[in-house]
Amino acid sequence: MKTIDKDFLFEANLKKALENDEFRLHYQPKVNLVTGRIWAVEALIRWEHPKKGIIPPLEFIPFAEESGWIVPIGDWVLRTACQQLKDWLNEGFHPMVMAVNLSASQFYQPDFVKTVQSVIEETGIPPEYIEFEITESIMLNSESVLPVIRDLKQIGVRIGLDDFGTGFCSLYYLKEFPIDFIKIDQSFVQNCTTDSKDETIVKAIIAMSHQLKLEVIAEGIETKEQLIFLQQHLCNTGQGYFFSKPIPSQEFVQQFNEIERIVFQNGIPQEFNRQKWLEEELELSRQNLKDTIRKQQGMIFKFVKQNGKFIHTLCDGELLYQAGGTPEHVVGKELHDFLPEKDANNKLHYYERAWEVEENVIYEGKLGDIWYLASLRPIRRGGQVVEVIGSCVDITQRKVLEESLKLSEYKYRLIAENMQDLIGVLDTNGIIQYASPSHKTVLGFSPYVYEGNSAFEQVHPEDIAYIKKQYENMIKTKTSCYVEFRYRHDNGDWVDLEALGTPVLDKQGEVEHIVLVARDISKRKKAEELLLRSEKRSVLGRLAKGVAHEIRNPLTSIKGFVQLLQEEEIHTFYTDIIMAEIHRLEEIVEDFLFLAKTEDNQRKDVDSKNLLDEVVQLYKLKAILKNIEIVQEPVLDSPLINCDVNQMKHVFMNILQNSVEAMPEGGIITIKMFWKDSNHITFRFIDRGNGITEDRMKHIAEPFYSNKEKGTGLGLTICQKIIHEHGGTMVIKSKVNQGTIVDINLPTKQLYLIENN
């Protein structure tokens, strides 16, 4: 046939060929070499030009790929081939696979997979009846190709590797790509009966494919000898001129039955062929079993008893290799050949038990650094044990965990048995479930005396109500709680304890247990009592000295002026001084009376913001006279507090007075109010005054400590007392020449109600 040049191809216009329906498909059968049936056909394109006649693919396909026309041509081939298969199925032919070759350009189209799906939907062909043959050249760009192949496999079509053995990296493709079959290139098949090298290559490809569970198609079969050779070596499918050249659809239908008789007439006898396949399947099954044993995570072994010795006949599995062994170290040998004498003698005992028909003999062993659990079972034939099979699993992690738990248990037991603190686990009803050994040391009773009994039984009668209330509140709020109480000692005395209870929650977030850690504070309580007595004596001494000093000064003035009045006529100037000093004495006495006051009968619920606003309004005029501006930051929420209004106003006024006196040149006092936590509100007073030195901060709230010329030193002491009696705290922070911050933290009404219910 005359060669067609590119000028003709360009002028003829491939587009015109498509539009004028000049392309044709010829079909070449793929024959099953066992049954002889046609199970697939390969669609091959031809160009039937009205003037040039039949133009073979090799003449125009390269130009079509170069010009890009291969994509629409390939789509036409796919649709036409699938429609032809649909027509054959409708005519009653048995199901067959339609094989279509793909070019690189066609394969790299971004919508190629959608095109395949569209063809399947249009023709109604099941996807498993469509087969694509791709060459190794397409697969060179594996990063782009692999996702497409996976998408095609997801649809359900078959993928095969064409011209196997003639390209590059073929073995890599077999390993990485999800293909269904490989096609042995005809260059190997044509000489497989005459060239020993080709013979070896073909046999190797077939054997390798079966091991990889891939089908094998041999193309280019042209002689009876090639057919028989391929059958003898268990090739799945054959294709070539010996069966049929590519022919038009009508001719293919006419020759269909004749083609399906070729294998039966020219190949090896069918029974012999089937026998060889059964032997191959049996061998594959054996190999699969070996592979399964080799790859399973544990280890399987068998042994028999010969001349009084246990000889291993099988041993394999990942566990064996992990331990540094191989089947060759074990098979054909007895225990003493590969184990130390002590280990071998120990395992012989279990081997004997299994051989004496004891079912499920289980023991633990060690290979190198790996622990394993072994199970032995005897296998009987004719009532006699003929072999024993053993299976092992890796328990190294479990053993490591067990050792870790034992070590942890030892450490915790060592701590629990030697610590002086008491540790207890209680249920929500207060029943002791665990008591540490230290209970014997601290309280005299054995831990077993407490376990199973109520923790409240040994509490001092005066403390029981308080302890129960705190315990119930801890369970209700699911928060830790600190308490101090007295507990009975074995000798009848009472031991002072401090304890921290911590709730342990279950998966639903409910309290399951209470862990209580307590310690004996009897000695500390006695020391605190002695210290308190000593401190009281010291305070009384300082109080007496301070009172004497404070009263003596005004009395001296009064005495002097009275003496002057005795010598001169009454003068209003002197009487005014006398009255001022008398008033000062009255203030001192009032402060002392306030310090001595213990009753608190005037508390009520008040709005925290309103209370603060009243104080600011009362003090604003005095602040303005001192060139002081009081700035209140806005608040979003103002909870109720339970307090004595007059006392709390006294505290706020005292703090404001101190801030004003700290800024003799004027300035700004900033007042903030915010939540300290969910149950406490904070009043913060900030000035930018002189500040307080570190030495003064150490004594800031002590009685009679003051730097004011006329101060008594009781102002902050009284404030501290008021705040403490209201369940709050006062925190003072100050820096010289930078100012002072005073925080008053008070409980809200909600917390007050909880604590007093």
Coordinates of N, CA, C and O in Angstrom, one line a residue, residues 12 179 181 198 260 269 306 326 340 373 458 461 484 519 525 532 579 713 721:
A12 N -6.7 16.5 3.3 CA -7.9 15.6 3.4 C -8.7 16.0 4.6 O -9.9 15.8 4.6
I179 N -4.0 -2.5 37.8 CA -4.4 -3.0 36.5 C -4.9 -4.4 36.7 O -4.7 -5.1 37.7
F181 N -4.9 -6.8 33.8 CA -4.2 -7.8 33.0 C -3.0 -7.2 32.3 O -2.9 -6.0 32.3
D198 N 13.2 -16.1 24.3 CA 11.9 -15.7 24.3 C 11.0 -16.7 25.0 O 10.0 -16.2 25.7
E260 N -14.6 -19.9 17.6 CA -14.7 -20.6 18.9 C -14.3 -22.1 18.9 O -14.2 -22.7 20.0
P269 N -5.6 -31.4 24.5 CA -6.9 -32.0 25.0 C -7.5 -31.2 26.1 O -6.8 -30.8 27.0
Q306 N 9.5 -37.9 66.8 CA 10.3 -38.9 66.1 C 11.4 -39.4 67.0 O 12.3 -38.6 67.4
T326 N 14.6 -17.1 61.4 CA 14.0 -17.5 60.1 C 13.5 -18.9 60.2 O 13.9 -19.7 61.2
P340 N 18.4 -21.9 74.5 CA 19.2 -22.2 75.6 C 18.6 -23.4 76.4 O 17.4 -23.7 76.3
L373 N 2.7 -15.2 73.5 CA 1.8 -16.2 74.2 C 1.6 -17.3 73.2 O 1.1 -17.0 72.0
Q458 N -16.5 9.2 113.2 CA -15.5 9.5 114.1 C -15.2 11.0 114.2 O -14.2 11.5 114.8
P461 N -18.4 15.7 117.6 CA -19.9 16.0 117.6 C -20.1 17.5 117.2 O -21.1 17.8 116.5
E484 N -11.3 22.1 108.1 CA -10.6 21.8 109.3 C -11.6 21.2 110.3 O -12.7 21.7 110.5
R519 N -4.2 15.9 106.9 CA -3.0 15.8 107.7 C -3.3 16.3 109.1 O -4.2 17.1 109.3
K525 N -1.9 23.7 115.5 CA -3.0 24.4 116.1 C -2.6 24.9 117.5 O -2.9 26.0 117.9
L532 N -1.2 33.2 119.2 CA -2.3 34.1 119.3 C -2.3 34.8 120.7 O -2.6 36.0 120.8
M579 N -12.4 72.7 123.4 CA -13.5 71.9 122.8 C -13.0 71.0 121.6 O -13.4 69.9 121.5
G713 N -4.3 56.2 113.4 CA -3.7 54.9 112.9 C -4.7 53.8 113.0 O -4.3 52.6 112.9
K721 N -11.4 45.3 109.5 CA -12.3 44.5 110.4 C -13.7 44.4 109.7 O -14.3 43.4 109.7

